[in-house]
PDB file of C-alpha atoms in Angstrom:
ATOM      1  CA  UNK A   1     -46.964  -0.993  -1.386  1.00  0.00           C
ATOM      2  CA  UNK A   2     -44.221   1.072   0.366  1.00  0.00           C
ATOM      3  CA  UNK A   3     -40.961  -0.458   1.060  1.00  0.00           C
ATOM      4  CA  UNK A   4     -37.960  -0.311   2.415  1.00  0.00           C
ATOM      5  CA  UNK A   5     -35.084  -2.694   1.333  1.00  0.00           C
ATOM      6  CA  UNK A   6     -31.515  -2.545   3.297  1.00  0.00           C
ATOM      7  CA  UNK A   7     -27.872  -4.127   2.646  1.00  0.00           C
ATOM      8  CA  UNK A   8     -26.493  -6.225   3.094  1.00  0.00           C
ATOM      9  CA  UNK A   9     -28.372  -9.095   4.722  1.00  0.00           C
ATOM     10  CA  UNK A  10     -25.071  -9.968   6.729  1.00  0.00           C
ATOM     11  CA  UNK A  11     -21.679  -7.712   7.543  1.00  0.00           C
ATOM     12  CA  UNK A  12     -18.400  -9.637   9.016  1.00  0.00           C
ATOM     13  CA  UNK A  13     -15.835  -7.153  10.056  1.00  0.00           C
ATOM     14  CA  UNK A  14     -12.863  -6.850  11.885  1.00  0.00           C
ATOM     15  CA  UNK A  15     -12.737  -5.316  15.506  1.00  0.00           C
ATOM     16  CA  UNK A  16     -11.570  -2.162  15.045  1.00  0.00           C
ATOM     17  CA  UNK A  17     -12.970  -1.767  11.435  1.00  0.00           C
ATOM     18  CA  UNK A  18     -15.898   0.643  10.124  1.00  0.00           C
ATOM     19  CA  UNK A  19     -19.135  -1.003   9.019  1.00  0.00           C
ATOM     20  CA  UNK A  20     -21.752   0.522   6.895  1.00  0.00           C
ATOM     21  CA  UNK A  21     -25.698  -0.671   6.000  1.00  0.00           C
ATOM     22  CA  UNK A  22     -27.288   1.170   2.941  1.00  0.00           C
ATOM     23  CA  UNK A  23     -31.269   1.443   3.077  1.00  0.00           C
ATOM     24  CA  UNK A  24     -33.260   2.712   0.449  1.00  0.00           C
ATOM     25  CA  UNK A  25     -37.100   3.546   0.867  1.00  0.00           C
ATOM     26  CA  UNK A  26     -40.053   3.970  -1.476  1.00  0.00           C
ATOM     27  CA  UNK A  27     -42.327   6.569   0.190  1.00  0.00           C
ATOM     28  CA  UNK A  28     -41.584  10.018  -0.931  1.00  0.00           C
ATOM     29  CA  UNK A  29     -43.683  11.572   1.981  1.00  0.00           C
ATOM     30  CA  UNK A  30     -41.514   9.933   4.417  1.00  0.00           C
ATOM     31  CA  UNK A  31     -39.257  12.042   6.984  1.00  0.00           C
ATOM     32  CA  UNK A  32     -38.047  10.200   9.561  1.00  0.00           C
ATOM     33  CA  UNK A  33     -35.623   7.163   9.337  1.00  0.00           C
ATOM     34  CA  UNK A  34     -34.500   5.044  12.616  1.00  0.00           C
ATOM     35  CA  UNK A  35     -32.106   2.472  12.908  1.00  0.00           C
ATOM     36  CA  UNK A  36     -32.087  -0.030  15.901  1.00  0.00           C
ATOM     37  CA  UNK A  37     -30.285  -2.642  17.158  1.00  0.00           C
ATOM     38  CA  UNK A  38     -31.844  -6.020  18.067  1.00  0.00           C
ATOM     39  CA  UNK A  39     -29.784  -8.664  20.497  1.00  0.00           C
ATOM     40  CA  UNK A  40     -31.231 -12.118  20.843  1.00  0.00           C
ATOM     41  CA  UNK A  41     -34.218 -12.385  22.577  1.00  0.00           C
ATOM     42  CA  UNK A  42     -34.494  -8.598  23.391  1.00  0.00           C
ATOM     43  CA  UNK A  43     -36.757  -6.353  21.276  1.00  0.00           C
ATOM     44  CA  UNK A  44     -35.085  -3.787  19.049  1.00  0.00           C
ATOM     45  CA  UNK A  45     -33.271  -1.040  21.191  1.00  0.00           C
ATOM     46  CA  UNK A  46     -33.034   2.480  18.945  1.00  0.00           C
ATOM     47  CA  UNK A  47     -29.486   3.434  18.254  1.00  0.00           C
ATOM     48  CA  UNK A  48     -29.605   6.966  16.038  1.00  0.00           C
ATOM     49  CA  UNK A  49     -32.447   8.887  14.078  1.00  0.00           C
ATOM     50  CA  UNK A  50     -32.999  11.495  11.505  1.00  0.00           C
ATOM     51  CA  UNK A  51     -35.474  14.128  10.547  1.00  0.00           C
ATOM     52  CA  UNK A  52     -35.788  14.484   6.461  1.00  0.00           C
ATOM     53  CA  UNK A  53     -34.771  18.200   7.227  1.00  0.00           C
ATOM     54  CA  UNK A  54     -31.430  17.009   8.125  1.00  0.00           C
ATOM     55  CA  UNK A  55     -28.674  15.741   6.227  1.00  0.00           C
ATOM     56  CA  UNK A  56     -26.269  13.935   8.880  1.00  0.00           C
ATOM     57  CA  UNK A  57     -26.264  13.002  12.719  1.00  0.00           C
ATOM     58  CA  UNK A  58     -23.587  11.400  14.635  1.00  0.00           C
ATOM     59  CA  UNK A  59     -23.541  10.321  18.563  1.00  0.00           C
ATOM     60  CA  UNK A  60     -20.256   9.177  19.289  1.00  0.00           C
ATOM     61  CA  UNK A  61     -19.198   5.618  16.764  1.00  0.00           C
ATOM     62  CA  UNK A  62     -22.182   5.675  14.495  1.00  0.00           C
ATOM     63  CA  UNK A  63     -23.655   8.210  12.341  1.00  0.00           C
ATOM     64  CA  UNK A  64     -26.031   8.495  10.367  1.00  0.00           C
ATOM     65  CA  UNK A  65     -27.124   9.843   6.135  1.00  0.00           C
ATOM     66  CA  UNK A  66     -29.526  10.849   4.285  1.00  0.00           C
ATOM     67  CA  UNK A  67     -30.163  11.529   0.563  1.00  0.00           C
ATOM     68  CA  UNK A  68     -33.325  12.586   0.202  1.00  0.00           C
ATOM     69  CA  UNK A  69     -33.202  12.854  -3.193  1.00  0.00           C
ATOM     70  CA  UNK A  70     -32.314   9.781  -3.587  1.00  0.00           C
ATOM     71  CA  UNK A  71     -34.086   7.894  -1.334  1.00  0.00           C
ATOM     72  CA  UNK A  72     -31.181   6.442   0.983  1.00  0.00           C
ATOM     73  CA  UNK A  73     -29.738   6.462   4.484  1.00  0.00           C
ATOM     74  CA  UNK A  74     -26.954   4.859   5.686  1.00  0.00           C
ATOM     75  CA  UNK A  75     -25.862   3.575   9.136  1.00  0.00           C
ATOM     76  CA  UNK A  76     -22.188   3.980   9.752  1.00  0.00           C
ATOM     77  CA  UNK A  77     -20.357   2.335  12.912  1.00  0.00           C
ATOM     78  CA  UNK A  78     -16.813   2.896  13.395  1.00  0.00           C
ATOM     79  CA  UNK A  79     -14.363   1.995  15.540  1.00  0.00           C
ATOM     80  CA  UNK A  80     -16.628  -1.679  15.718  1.00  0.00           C
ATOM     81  CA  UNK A  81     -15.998  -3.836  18.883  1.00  0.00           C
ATOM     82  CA  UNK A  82     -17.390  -7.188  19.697  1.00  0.00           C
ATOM     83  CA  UNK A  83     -20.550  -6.155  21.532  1.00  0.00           C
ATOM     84  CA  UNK A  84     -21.559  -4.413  18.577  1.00  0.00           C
ATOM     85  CA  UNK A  85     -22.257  -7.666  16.931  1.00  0.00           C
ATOM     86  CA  UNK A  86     -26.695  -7.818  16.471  1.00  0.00           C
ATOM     87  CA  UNK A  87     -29.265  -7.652  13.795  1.00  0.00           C
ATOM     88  CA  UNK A  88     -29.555  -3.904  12.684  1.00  0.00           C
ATOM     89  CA  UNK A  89     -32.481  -2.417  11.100  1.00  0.00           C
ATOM     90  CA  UNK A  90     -33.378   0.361   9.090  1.00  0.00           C
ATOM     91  CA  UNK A  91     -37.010   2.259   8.789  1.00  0.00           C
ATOM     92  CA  UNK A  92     -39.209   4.964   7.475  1.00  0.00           C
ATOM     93  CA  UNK A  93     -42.148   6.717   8.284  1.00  0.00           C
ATOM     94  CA  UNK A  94     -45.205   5.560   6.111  1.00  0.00           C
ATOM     95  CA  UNK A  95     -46.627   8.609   4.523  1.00  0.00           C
ATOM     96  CA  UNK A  96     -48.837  10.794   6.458  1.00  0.00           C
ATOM     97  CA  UNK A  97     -48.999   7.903   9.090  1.00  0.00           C
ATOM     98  CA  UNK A  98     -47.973   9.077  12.513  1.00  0.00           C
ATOM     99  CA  UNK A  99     -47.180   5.784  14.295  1.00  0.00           C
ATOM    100  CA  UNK A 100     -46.598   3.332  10.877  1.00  0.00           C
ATOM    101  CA  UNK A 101     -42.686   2.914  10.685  1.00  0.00           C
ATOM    102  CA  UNK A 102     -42.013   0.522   7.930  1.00  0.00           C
ATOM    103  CA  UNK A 103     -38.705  -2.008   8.761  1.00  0.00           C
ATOM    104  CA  UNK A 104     -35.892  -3.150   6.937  1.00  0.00           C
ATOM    105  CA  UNK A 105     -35.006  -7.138   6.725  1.00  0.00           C
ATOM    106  CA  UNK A 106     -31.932  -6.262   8.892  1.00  0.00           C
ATOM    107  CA  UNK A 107     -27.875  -6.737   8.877  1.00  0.00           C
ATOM    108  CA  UNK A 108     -26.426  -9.151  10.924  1.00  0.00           C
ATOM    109  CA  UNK A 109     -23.472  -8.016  12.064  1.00  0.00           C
ATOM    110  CA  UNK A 110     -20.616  -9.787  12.911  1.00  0.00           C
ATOM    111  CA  UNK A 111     -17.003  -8.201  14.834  1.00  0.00           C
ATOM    112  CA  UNK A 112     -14.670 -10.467  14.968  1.00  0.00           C
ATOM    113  CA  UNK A 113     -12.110  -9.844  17.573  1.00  0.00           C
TER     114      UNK A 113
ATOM    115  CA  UNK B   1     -38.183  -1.421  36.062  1.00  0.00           C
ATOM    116  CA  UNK B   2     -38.730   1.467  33.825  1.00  0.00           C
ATOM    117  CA  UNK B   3     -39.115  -0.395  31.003  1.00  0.00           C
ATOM    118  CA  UNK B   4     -41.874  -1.796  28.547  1.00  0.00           C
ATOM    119  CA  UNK B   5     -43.151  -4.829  29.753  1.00  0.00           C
ATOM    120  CA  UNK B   6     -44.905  -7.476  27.855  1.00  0.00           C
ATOM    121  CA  UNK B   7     -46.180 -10.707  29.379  1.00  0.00           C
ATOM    122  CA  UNK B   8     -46.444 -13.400  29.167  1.00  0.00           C
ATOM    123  CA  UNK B   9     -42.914 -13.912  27.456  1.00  0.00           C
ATOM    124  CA  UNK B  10     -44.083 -17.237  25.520  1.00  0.00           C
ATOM    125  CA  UNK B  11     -47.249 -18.550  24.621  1.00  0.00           C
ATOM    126  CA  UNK B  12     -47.804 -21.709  23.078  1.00  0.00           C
ATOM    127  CA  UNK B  13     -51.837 -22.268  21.715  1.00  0.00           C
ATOM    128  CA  UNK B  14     -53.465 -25.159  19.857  1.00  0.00           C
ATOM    129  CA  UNK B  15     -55.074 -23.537  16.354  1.00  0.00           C
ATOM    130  CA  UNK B  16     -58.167 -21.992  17.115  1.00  0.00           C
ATOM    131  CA  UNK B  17     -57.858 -20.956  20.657  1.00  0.00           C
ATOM    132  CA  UNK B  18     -57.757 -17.650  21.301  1.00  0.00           C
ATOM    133  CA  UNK B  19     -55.100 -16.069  23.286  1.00  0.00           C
ATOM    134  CA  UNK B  20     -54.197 -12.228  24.810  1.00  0.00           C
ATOM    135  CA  UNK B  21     -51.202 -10.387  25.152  1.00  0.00           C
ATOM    136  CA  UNK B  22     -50.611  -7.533  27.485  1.00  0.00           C
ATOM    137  CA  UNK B  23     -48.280  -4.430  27.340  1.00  0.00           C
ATOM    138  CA  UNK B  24     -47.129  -1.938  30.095  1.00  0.00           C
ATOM    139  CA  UNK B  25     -45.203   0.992  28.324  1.00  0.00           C
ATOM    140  CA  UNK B  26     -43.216   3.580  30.019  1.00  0.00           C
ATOM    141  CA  UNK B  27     -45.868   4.873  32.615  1.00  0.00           C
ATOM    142  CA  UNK B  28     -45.280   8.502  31.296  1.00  0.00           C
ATOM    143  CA  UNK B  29     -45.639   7.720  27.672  1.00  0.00           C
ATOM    144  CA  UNK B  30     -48.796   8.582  25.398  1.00  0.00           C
ATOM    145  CA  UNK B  31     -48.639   6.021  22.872  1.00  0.00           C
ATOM    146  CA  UNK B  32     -48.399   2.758  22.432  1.00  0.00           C
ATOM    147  CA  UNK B  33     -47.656   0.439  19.470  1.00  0.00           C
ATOM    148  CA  UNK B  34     -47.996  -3.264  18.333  1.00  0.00           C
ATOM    149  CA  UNK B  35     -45.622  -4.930  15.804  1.00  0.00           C
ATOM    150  CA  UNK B  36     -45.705  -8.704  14.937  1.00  0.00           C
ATOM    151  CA  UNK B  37     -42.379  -9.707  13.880  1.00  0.00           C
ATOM    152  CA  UNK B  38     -41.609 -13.389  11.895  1.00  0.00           C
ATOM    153  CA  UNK B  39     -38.022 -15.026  12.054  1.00  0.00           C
ATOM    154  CA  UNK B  40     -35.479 -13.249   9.460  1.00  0.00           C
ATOM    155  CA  UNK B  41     -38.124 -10.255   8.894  1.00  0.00           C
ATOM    156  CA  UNK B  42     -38.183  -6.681  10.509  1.00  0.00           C
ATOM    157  CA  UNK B  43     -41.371  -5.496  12.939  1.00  0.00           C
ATOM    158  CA  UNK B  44     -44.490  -5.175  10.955  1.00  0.00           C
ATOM    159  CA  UNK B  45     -47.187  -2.304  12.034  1.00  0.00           C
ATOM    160  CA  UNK B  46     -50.155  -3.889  13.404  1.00  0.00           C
ATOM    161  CA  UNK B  47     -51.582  -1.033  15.284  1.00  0.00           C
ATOM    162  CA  UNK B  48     -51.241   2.556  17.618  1.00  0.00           C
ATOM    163  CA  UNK B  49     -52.368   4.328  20.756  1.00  0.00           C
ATOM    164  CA  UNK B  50     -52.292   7.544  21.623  1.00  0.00           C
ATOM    165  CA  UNK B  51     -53.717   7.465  24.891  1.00  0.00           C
ATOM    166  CA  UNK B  52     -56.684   5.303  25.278  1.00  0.00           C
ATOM    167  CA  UNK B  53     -57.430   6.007  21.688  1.00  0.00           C
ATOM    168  CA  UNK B  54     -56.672   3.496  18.667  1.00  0.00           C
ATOM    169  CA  UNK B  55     -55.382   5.891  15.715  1.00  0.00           C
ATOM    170  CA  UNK B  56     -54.515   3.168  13.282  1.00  0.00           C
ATOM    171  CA  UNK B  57     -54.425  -0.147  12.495  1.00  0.00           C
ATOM    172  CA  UNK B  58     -52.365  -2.389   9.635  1.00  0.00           C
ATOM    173  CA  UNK B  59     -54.608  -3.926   6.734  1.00  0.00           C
ATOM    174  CA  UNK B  60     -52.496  -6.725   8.380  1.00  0.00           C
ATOM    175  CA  UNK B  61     -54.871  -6.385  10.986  1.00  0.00           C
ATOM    176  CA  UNK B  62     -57.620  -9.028  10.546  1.00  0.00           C
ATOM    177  CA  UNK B  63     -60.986  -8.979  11.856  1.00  0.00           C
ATOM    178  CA  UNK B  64     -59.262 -11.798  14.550  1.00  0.00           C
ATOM    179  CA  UNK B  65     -57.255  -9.150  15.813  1.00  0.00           C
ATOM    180  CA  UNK B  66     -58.514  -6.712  18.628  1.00  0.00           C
ATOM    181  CA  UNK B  67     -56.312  -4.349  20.665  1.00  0.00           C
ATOM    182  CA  UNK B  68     -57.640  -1.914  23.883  1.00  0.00           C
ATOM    183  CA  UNK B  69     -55.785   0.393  25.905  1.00  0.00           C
ATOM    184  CA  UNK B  70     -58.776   1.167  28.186  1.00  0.00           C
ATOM    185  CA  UNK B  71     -57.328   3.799  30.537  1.00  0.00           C
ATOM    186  CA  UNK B  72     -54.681   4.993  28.089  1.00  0.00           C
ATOM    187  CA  UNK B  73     -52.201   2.895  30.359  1.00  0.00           C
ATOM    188  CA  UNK B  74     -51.807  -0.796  29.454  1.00  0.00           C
ATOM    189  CA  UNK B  75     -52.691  -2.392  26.338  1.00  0.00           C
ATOM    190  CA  UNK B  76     -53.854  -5.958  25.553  1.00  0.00           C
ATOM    191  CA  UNK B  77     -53.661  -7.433  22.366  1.00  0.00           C
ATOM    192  CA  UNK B  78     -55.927 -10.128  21.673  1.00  0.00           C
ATOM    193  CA  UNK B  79     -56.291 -13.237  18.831  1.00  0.00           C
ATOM    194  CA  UNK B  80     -58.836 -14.985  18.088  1.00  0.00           C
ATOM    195  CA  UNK B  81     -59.495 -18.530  16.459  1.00  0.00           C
ATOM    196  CA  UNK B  82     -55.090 -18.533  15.968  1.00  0.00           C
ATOM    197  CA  UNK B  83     -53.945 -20.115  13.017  1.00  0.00           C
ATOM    198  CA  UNK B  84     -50.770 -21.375  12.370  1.00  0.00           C
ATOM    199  CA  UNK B  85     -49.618 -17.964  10.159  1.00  0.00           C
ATOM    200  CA  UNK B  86     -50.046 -15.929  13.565  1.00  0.00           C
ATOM    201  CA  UNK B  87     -46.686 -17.697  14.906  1.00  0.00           C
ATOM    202  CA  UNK B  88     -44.759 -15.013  15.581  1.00  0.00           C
ATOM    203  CA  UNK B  89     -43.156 -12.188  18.140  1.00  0.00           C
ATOM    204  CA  UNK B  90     -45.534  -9.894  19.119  1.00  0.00           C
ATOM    205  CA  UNK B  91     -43.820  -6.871  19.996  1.00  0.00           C
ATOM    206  CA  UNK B  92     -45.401  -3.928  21.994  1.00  0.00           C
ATOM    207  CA  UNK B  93     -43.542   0.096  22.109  1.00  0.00           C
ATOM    208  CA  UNK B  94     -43.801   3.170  23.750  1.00  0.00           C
ATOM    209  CA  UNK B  95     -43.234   6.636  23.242  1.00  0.00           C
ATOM    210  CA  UNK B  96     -44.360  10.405  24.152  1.00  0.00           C
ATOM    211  CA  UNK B  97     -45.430  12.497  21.761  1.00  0.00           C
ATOM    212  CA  UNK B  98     -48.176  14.192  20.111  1.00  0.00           C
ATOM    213  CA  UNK B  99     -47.095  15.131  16.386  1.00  0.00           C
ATOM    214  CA  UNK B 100     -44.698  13.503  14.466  1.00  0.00           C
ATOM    215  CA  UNK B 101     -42.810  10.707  15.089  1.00  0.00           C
ATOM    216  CA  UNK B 102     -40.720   9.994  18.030  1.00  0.00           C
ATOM    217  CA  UNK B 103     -37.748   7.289  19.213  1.00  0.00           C
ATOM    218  CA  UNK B 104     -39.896   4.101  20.361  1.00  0.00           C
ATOM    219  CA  UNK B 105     -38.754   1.589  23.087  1.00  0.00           C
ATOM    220  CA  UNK B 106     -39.897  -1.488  22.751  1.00  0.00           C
ATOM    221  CA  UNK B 107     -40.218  -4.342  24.825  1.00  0.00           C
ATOM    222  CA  UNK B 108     -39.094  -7.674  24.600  1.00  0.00           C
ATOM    223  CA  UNK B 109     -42.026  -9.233  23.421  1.00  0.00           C
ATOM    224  CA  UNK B 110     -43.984 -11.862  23.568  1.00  0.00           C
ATOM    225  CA  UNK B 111     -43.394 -15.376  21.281  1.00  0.00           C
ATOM    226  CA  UNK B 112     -46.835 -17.119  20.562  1.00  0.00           C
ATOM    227  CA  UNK B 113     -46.080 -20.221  18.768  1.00  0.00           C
ATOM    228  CA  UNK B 114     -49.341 -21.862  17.298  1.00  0.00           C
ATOM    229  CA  UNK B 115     -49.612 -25.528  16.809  1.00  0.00           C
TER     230      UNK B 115
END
């Protein structure tokens, strides 16, 4: 079936430091890749997103790529600080579904101050 | 609040009880989703709303699972006859839109632990 698969599993950095999770997907038909954040106990929270017609979005520290060709997107934070520290997740549309995202395991991340 | 809201928060059954979940999304979102999420996995589809009608559901989706969203408002999300595999966090989402896909919120979701 359609996956997606995401590195790594867990991300120590610095404060101050740039981080970066790498996602890869299987569905050809898919065009639009989210990323959220999840905090424990709290459901996921979305961070950035991106349309298959684009190439690159960025709102403020993180960004966002995609190579459609490919078949990868990348998060990137920079600039990392201590509350950025969560499980991060990755996912694709599924086909011609219009409500079927399918997830990433997630990135722990950790900032060390 | 202007949030999704999922209650209860935790729900402990004994195997083969049944149990239901309910969901309050953002009052002026359209649709409405269900993921089931296990420890060290991402959200799984289970099912979607848009308004009060159900547009798709997960082969995940057994026959024990039912979902309404009678009024195109709330949602509940029911089990029947749990097992111990249907541990898990049920989470519930929200959005507005009517083609495409668009940014979800979720809510916090609820933790049924089956024993």
């Amino acid at each position: 079936g359609e996956n997606v698969e995401q590195h790594p599993s867990t991300l120590s950095v610095q404060e101050g430091d740039s981080a970066v999770i790498k996602c890869t997907y299987s569905d050809s038909a898919s065009n639009y890749f989210p990323w959220y954040k999840q905090e424990l106990g709290k459901g996921p929270q979305l961070i950035i997103d991106i349309r298959s017609n684009v190439g690159e979005k960025k709102d403020q520290r993180i960004a966002v790529t995609l190579n459609k060709t490919a078949k990868h997107f990348s998060l990137h934070i920079t600039e990392t600080q201590p509350e950025d520290s969560a499980v991060y997740f990755c996912a694709a549309s599924y086909g011609g579904s219009q409500g079927n995202l399918i997830f990433g395991k997630g990135t722990k991340l950790s900032v060390k101050p | 609040d202007t949030g999704v809201s999922q209650d209860p928060r935790h729900k402990i059954t004994k195997r083969g009880q049944n149990v239901t979940f309910r969901c309050d999304p953002i009052s002026e979102h359209n649709r409405l989703y269900w993921y089931r999420q296990t420890l060290g996995q991402g959200p799984e589809f289970l099912t979607y709303f848009q308004n009060e009608a159900q547009l798709e559901k997960s082969r995940l989706l057994s026959d024990r699972f039912s979902a309404e969203r009678p009024k195109g408002s709330f949602s509940t999300l029911e089990i029947q006859r749990t097992e111990q595999g249907d541990s898990a966090m049920y989470l519930c989402a929200s959005s507005l839109g009517y083609q495409g896909f668009h940014g979800y919120t979720f809510g916090s979701g609820t933790r049924l632990t089956v024993v």
